[in-house]
Coordinates of C-alpha atoms in Angstrom, one line a residue:
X1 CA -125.9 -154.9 -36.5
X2 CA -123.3 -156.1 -39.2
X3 CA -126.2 -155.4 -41.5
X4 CA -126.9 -151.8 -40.9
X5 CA -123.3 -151.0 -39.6
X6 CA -120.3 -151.3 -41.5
X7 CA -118.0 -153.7 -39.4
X8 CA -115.1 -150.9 -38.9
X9 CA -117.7 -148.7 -37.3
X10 CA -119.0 -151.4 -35.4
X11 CA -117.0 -150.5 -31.7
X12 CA -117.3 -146.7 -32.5
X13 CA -121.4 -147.1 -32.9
X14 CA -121.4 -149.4 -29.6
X15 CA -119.2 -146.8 -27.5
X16 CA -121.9 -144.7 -28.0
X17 CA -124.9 -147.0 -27.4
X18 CA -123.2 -148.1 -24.0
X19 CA -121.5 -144.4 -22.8
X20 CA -124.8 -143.6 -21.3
X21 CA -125.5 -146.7 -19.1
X22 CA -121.4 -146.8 -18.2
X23 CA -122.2 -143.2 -16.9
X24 CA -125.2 -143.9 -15.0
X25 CA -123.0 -147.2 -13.2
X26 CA -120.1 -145.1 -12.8
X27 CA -122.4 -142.1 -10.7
X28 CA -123.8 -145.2 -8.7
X29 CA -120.9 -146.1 -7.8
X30 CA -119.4 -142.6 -7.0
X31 CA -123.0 -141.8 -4.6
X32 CA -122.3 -144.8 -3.0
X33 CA -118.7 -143.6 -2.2
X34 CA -119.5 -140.2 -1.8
X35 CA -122.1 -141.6 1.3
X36 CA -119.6 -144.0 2.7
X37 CA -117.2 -141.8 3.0
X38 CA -119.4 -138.9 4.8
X39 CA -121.0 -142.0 7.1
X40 CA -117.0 -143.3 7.6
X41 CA -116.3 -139.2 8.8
X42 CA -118.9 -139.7 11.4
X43 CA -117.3 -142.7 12.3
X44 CA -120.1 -145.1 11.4
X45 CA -117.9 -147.8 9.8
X46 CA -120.8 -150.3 9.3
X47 CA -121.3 -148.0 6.0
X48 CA -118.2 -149.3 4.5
X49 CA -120.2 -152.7 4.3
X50 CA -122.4 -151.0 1.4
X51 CA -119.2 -150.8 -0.5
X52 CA -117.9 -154.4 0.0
X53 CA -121.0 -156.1 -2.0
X54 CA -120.8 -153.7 -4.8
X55 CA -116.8 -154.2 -5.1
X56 CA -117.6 -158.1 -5.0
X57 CA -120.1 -157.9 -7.6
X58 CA -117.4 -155.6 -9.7
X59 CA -114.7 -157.3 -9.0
X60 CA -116.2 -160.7 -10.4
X61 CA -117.7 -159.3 -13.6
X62 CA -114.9 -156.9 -14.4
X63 CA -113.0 -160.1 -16.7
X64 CA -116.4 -160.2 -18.9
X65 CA -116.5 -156.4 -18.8
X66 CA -112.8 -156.3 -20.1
X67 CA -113.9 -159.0 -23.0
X68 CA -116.6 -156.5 -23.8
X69 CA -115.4 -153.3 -24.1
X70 CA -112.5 -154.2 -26.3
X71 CA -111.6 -151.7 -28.9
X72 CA -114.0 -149.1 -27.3
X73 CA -112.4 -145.3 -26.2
X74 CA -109.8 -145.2 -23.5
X75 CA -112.5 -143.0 -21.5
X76 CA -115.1 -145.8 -21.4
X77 CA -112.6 -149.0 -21.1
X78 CA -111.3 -146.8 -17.9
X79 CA -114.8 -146.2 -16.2
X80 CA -115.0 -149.6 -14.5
X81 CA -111.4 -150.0 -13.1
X82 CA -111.4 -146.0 -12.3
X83 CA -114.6 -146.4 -10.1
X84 CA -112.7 -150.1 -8.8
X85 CA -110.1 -148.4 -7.5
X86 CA -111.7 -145.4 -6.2
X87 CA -114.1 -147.8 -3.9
X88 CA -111.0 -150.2 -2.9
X89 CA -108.8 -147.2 -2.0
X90 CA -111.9 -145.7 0.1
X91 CA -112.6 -149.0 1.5
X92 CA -108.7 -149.4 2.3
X93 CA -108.7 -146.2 4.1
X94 CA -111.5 -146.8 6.2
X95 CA -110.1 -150.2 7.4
X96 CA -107.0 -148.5 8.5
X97 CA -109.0 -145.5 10.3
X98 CA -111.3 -148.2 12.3
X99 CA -108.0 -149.7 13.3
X100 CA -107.1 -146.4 14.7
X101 CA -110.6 -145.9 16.1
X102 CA -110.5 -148.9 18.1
X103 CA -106.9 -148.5 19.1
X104 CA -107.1 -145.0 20.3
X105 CA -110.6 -144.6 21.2
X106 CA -111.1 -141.8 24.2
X107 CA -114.5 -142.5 25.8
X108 CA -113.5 -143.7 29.3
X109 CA -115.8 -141.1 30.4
X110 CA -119.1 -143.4 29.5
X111 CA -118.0 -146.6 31.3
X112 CA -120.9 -149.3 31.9
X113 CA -121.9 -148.7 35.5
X114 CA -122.4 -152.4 35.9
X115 CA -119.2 -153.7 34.3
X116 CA -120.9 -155.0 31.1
X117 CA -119.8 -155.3 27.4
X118 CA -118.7 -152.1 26.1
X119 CA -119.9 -150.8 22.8
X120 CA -116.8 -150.5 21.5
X121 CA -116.7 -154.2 21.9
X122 CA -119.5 -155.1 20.0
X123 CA -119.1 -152.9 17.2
X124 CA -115.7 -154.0 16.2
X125 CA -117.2 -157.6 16.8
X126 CA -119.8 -157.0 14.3
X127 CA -118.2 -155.5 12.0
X128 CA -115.1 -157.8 12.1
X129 CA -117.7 -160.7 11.9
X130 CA -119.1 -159.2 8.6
X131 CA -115.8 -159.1 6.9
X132 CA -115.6 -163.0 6.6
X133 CA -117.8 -162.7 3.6
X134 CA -115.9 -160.5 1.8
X135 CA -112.2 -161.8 1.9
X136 CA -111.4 -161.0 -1.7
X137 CA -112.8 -157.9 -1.4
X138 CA -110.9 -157.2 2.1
X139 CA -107.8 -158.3 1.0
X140 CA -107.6 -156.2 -2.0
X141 CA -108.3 -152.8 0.0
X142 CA -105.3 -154.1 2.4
X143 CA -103.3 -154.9 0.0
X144 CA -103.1 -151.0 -0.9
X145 CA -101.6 -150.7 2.1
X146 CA -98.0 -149.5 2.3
X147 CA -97.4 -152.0 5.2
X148 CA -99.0 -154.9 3.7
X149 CA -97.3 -158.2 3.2
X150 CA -98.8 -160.6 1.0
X151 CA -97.8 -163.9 1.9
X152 CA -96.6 -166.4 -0.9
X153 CA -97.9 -170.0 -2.3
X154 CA -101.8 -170.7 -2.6
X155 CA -104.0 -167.0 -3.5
X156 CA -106.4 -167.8 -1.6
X157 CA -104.8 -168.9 1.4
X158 CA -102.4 -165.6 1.1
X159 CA -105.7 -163.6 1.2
X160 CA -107.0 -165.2 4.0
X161 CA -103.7 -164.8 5.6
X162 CA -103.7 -161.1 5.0
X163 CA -107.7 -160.1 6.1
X164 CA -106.4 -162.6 9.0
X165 CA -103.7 -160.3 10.2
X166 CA -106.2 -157.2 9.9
X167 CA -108.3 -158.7 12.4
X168 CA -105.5 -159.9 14.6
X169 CA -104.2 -156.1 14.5
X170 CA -108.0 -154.7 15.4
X171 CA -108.4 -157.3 18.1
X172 CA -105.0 -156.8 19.7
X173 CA -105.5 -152.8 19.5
X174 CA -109.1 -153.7 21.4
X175 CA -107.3 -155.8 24.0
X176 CA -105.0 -152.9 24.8
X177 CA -107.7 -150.2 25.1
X178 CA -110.3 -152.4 27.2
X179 CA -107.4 -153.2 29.7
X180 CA -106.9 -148.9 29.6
X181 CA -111.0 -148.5 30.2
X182 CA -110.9 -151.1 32.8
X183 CA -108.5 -148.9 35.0
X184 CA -110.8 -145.8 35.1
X185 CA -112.8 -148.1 37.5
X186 CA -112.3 -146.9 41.7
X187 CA -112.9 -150.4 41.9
X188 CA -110.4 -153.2 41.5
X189 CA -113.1 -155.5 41.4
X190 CA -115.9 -154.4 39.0
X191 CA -112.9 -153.8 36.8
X192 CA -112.2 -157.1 36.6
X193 CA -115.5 -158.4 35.7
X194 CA -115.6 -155.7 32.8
X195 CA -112.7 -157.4 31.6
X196 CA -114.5 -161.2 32.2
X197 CA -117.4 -160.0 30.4
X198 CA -115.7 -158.0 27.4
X199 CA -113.3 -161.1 26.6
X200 CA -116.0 -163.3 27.8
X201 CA -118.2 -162.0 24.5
X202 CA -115.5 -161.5 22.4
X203 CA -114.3 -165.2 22.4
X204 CA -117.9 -166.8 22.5
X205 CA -118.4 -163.8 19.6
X206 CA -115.4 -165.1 17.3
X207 CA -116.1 -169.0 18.0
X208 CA -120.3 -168.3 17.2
X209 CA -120.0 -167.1 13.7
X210 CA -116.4 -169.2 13.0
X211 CA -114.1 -166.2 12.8
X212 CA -111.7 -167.5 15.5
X213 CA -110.8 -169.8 12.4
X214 CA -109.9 -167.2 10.3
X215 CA -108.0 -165.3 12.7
X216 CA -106.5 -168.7 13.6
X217 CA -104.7 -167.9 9.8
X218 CA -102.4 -165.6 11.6
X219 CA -102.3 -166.2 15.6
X220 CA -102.6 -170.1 15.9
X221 CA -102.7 -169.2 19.8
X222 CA -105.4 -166.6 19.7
X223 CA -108.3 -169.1 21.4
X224 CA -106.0 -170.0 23.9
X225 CA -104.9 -166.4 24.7
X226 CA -108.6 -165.4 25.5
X227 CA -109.5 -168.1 27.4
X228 CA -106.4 -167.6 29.4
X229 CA -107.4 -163.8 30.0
X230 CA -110.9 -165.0 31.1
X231 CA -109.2 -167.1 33.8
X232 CA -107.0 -165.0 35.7
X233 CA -109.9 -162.2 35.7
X234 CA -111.9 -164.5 36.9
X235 CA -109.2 -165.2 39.7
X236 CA -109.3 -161.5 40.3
X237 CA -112.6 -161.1 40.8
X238 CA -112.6 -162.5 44.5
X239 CA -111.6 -160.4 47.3
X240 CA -109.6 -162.6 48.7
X241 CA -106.0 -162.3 46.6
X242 CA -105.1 -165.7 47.9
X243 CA -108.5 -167.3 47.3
X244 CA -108.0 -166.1 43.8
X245 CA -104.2 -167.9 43.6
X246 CA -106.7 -171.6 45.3
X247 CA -108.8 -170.7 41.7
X248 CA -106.1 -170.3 39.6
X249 CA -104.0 -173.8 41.5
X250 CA -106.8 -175.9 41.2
X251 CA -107.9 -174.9 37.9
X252 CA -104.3 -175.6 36.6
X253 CA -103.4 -178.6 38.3
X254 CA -107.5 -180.4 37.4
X255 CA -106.0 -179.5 33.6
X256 CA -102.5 -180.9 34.1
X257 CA -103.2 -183.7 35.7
X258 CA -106.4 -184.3 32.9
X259 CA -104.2 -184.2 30.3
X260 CA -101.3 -186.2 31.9
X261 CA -104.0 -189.1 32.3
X262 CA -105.3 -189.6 29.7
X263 CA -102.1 -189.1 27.2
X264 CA -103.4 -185.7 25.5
X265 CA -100.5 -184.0 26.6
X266 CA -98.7 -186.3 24.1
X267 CA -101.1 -184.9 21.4
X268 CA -100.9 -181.1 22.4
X269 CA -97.0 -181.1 22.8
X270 CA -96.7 -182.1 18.9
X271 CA -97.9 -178.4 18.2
X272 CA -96.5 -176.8 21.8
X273 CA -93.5 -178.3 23.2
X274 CA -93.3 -176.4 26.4
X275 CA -97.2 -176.7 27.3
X276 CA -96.1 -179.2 30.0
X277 CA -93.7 -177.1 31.7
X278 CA -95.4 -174.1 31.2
X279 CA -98.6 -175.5 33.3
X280 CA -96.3 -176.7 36.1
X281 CA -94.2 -173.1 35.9
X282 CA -97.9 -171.4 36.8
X283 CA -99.2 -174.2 39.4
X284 CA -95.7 -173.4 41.1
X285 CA -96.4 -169.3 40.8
X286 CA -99.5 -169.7 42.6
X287 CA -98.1 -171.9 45.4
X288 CA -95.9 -168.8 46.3
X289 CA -98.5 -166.7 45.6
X290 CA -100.9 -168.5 48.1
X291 CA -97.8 -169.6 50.4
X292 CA -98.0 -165.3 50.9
X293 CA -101.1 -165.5 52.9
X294 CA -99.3 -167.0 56.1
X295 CA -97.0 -163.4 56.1
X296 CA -98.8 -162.1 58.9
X297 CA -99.0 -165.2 61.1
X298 CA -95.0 -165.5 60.0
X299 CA -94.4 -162.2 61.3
X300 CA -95.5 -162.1 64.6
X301 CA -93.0 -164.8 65.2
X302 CA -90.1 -164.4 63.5
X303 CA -87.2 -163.0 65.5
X304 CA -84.8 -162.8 63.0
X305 CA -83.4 -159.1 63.8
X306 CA -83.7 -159.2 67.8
X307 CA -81.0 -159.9 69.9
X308 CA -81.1 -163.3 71.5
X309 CA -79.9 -162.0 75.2
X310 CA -83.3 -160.8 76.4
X311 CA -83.6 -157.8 78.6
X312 CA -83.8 -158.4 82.2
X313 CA -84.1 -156.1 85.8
X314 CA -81.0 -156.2 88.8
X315 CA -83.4 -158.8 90.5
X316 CA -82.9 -161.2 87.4
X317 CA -86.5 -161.1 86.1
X318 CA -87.5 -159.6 82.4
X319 CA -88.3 -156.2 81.9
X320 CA -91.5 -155.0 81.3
X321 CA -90.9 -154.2 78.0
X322 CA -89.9 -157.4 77.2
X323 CA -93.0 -159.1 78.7
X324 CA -95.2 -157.2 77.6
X325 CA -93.1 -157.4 74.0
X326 CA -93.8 -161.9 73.9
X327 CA -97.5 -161.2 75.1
X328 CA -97.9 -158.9 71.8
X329 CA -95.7 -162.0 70.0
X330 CA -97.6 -164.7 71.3
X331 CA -101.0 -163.2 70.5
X332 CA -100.7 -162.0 67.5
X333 CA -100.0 -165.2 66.1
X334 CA -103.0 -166.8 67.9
X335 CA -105.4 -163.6 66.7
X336 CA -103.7 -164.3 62.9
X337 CA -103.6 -168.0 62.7
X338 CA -107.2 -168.0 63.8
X339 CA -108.4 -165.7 61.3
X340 CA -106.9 -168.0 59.0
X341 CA -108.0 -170.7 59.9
X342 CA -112.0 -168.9 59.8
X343 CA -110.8 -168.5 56.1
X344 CA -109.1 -170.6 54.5
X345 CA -111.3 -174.1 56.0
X346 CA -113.7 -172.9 53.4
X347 CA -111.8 -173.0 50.5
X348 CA -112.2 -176.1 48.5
X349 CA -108.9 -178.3 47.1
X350 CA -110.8 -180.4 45.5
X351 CA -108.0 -182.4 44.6
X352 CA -106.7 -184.8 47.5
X353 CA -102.7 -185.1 46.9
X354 CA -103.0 -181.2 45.7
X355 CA -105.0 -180.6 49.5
X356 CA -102.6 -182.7 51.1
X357 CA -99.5 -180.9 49.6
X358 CA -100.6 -178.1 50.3
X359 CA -101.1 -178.8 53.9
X360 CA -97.5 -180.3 54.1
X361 CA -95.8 -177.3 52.7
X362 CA -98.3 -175.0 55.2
X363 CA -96.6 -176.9 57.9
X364 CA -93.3 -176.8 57.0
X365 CA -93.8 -172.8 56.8
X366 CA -94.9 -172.5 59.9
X367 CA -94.0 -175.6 62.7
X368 CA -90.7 -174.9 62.5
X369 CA -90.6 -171.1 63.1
X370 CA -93.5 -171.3 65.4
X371 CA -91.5 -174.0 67.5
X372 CA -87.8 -172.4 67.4
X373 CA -90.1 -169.3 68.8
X374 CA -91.9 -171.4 71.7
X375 CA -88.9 -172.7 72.4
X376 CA -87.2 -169.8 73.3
X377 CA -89.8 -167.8 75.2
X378 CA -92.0 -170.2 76.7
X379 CA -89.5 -170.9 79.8
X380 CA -88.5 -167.3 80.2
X381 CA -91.6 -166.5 83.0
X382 CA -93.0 -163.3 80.8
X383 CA -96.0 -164.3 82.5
X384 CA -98.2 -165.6 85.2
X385 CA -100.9 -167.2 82.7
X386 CA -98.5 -168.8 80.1
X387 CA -102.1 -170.9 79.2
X388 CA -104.0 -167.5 78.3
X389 CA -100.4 -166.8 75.9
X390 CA -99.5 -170.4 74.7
X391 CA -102.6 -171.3 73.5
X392 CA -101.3 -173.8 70.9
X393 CA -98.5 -176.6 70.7
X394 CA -96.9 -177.1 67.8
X395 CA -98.5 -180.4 67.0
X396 CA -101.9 -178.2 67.6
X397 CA -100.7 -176.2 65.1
X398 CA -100.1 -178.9 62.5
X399 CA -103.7 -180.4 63.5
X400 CA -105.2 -177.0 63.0
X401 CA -103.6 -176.8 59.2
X402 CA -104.6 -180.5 58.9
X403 CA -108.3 -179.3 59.2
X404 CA -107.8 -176.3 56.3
X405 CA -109.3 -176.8 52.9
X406 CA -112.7 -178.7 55.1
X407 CA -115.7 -176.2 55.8
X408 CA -117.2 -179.2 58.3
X409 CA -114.0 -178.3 60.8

């Protein structure tokens, strides 16, 4: 060209050649937008992925474009970066609106019969998943954000940090709406096992294609939170409340007692201090919680608001109100510790000094009362079959509670 050209026309002549083509990339681009944005209106966000490969692509030639187009017109240095920004500020806007999608999202009205993953689920999974690939790209369109914080030292790691906190953000909004969709259930039950199954995907989801890493960037605990939430909905899937507290006691107290043995709770407290006491805190919450399931054997003895002087006729004998009231006492607690008993012989403590405690501490709830109760009736004559009443001494009792935890009794 330095031949046919005289040098000082030599950018003027080349502004020209190029003008065309820089048009032609700069409508590309603008279709490209233009359809992203329509598809991002309808809410299909997996259309903002055809804009992440073509900012990448941009974004990494934009320093040889620069070298380029030196000393060209204003008009065609500004093409590139104008169509940059354009694409990075739609981008940016759509990552806040699927935030707000997934946060606020209405349908409760098309809830999986069956309890299964909700779409909602999946299609933040996959799109969160496809994100990973484009952390430049992802971190500039959030960094446009007026609440974005760029954290300081290494780039990269600050960008990872940022796309990080996104999908923290999207994941914690989807947390809070699934537990809203699993309430629109009438029952209790299948609601839980949406939950299971939801978190269930959404952890295996995260750990399968190595994004729980990433999000790792910004909540160190997020692994640990999911497979806690798994847990106690799979406590509340049973039926049985108190079965559900046996779940969640032996679960806790195999892990403890692991991790005691063989010195990994050394390893684990160097990052969490308080995991030690914070296991024992929850074995000792479901010990009450289970400890509740003798209430209703508890109550038909406990006297605590009667008057000790019992009722009796002129003739020295008890009223019949009186009898009749330490029949209904002494059979109830036969008719609830029996149904107890049915029950709770078929739950499995694995554990033998967890069964065994648990045994001791059923005892002490209920030997003492029961016997403070026996003693104070059982002599009174409130009946002429004290055998068909008093079905049980204490020490029966204690050998009956002996023989829970043991489906052979």
């Amino acid at each position: 060209m330095s031949s046919i050209i005289p040098y000082e026309h030599h950018r003027k002549t080349f502004d020209k050649i190029i003008d065309r083509s820089m048009d032609m990339v700069a409508q590309d681009g603008q279709n490209i937008n233009a359809n992203a944005k329509r598809a991002i209106g309808k809410h299909e966000f997996s259309a903002l992925l055809s804009i992440f490969p073509v900012l990448k692509h941009l974004n990494a030639c934009k320093a040889e474009f620069d070298e380029q187009l030196t000393g060209t017109a204003p008009s065609t240095r500004h093409k590139l970066p104008d169509l940059m920004r354009t694409l990075q500020q739609t981008g940016s806007n759509a990552l806040d609106e699927f935030f707000e999608i997934v946060k606020n999202d209405p349908d409760k009205s098309n809830m999986p019969k069956d309890g299964t993953v909700h779409e909602l689920t999946s299609n933040a999974v996959i799109f969160l998943e496809n994100l990973q690939e484009f952390i430049d790209t992802t971190s500039s369109m959030l960094s446009t954000q007026k609440d974005a914080i760029l954290s300081r030292g290494n780039e990269d790691t600050a960008k990872k940090k940022l796309v990080a906190a996104y999908i923290a953000k999207v994941l914690g909004a989807l947390g809070l709406n699934l537990d809203q969709k699993a309430k629109t259930y009438n029952d209790q039950y299948l609601g839980a096992i949406f939950l299971l199954n939801n978190y269930h995907y959404l952890l295996k989801s995260l750990q399968r294609s190595g994004l729980i890493q990433l999000v790792m960037c910004s909540n160190p605990d997020v692994e640990s939170h999911y497979e806690q939430i798994i847990k106690d909905q799979k406590a509340k899937t049973y039926n049985d409340q108190y079965l559900g507290a046996i779940f969640l006691l032996n679960n806790y107290h195999y892990l403890l007692k692991s991790l005691q043995r063989s010195g990994l709770i050394q390893l684990v407290m160097c990052s969490n201090p308080d995991v030690e006491s914070h296991y024992e805190q929850i074995i000792k919450d479901q010990k009450v919680e289970y400890t509740k399931s003798w209430s209703r054997v508890i109550t038909q003895i406990h006297e605590a608001n009667r008057p000790y002087v019992l009722e009796r006729d002129a003739g020295g004998k008890l009223k019949d109100r009186e009898r009749q009231h330490i029949k209904d006492k002494f059979k109830g607690f036969n008719t609830e510790l029996e149904d107890l008993f049915k029950v709770q012989k078929c739950y499995a403590v694995p554990d033998e000094q967890l069964r065994a405690m648990l045994r001791e501490e059923n005892k002490v709830t209920v030997i003492n009362a029961y016997r403070t109760f026996m003693e104070r009736y059982s002599g009174t004559n409130f009946t002429k079959n004290p055998e068909k009443y008093i079905k049980y001494q204490p020490e029966q009792v204690g050998g009956m509670i002996d023989r829970f935890f043991d489906v052979t009794a």
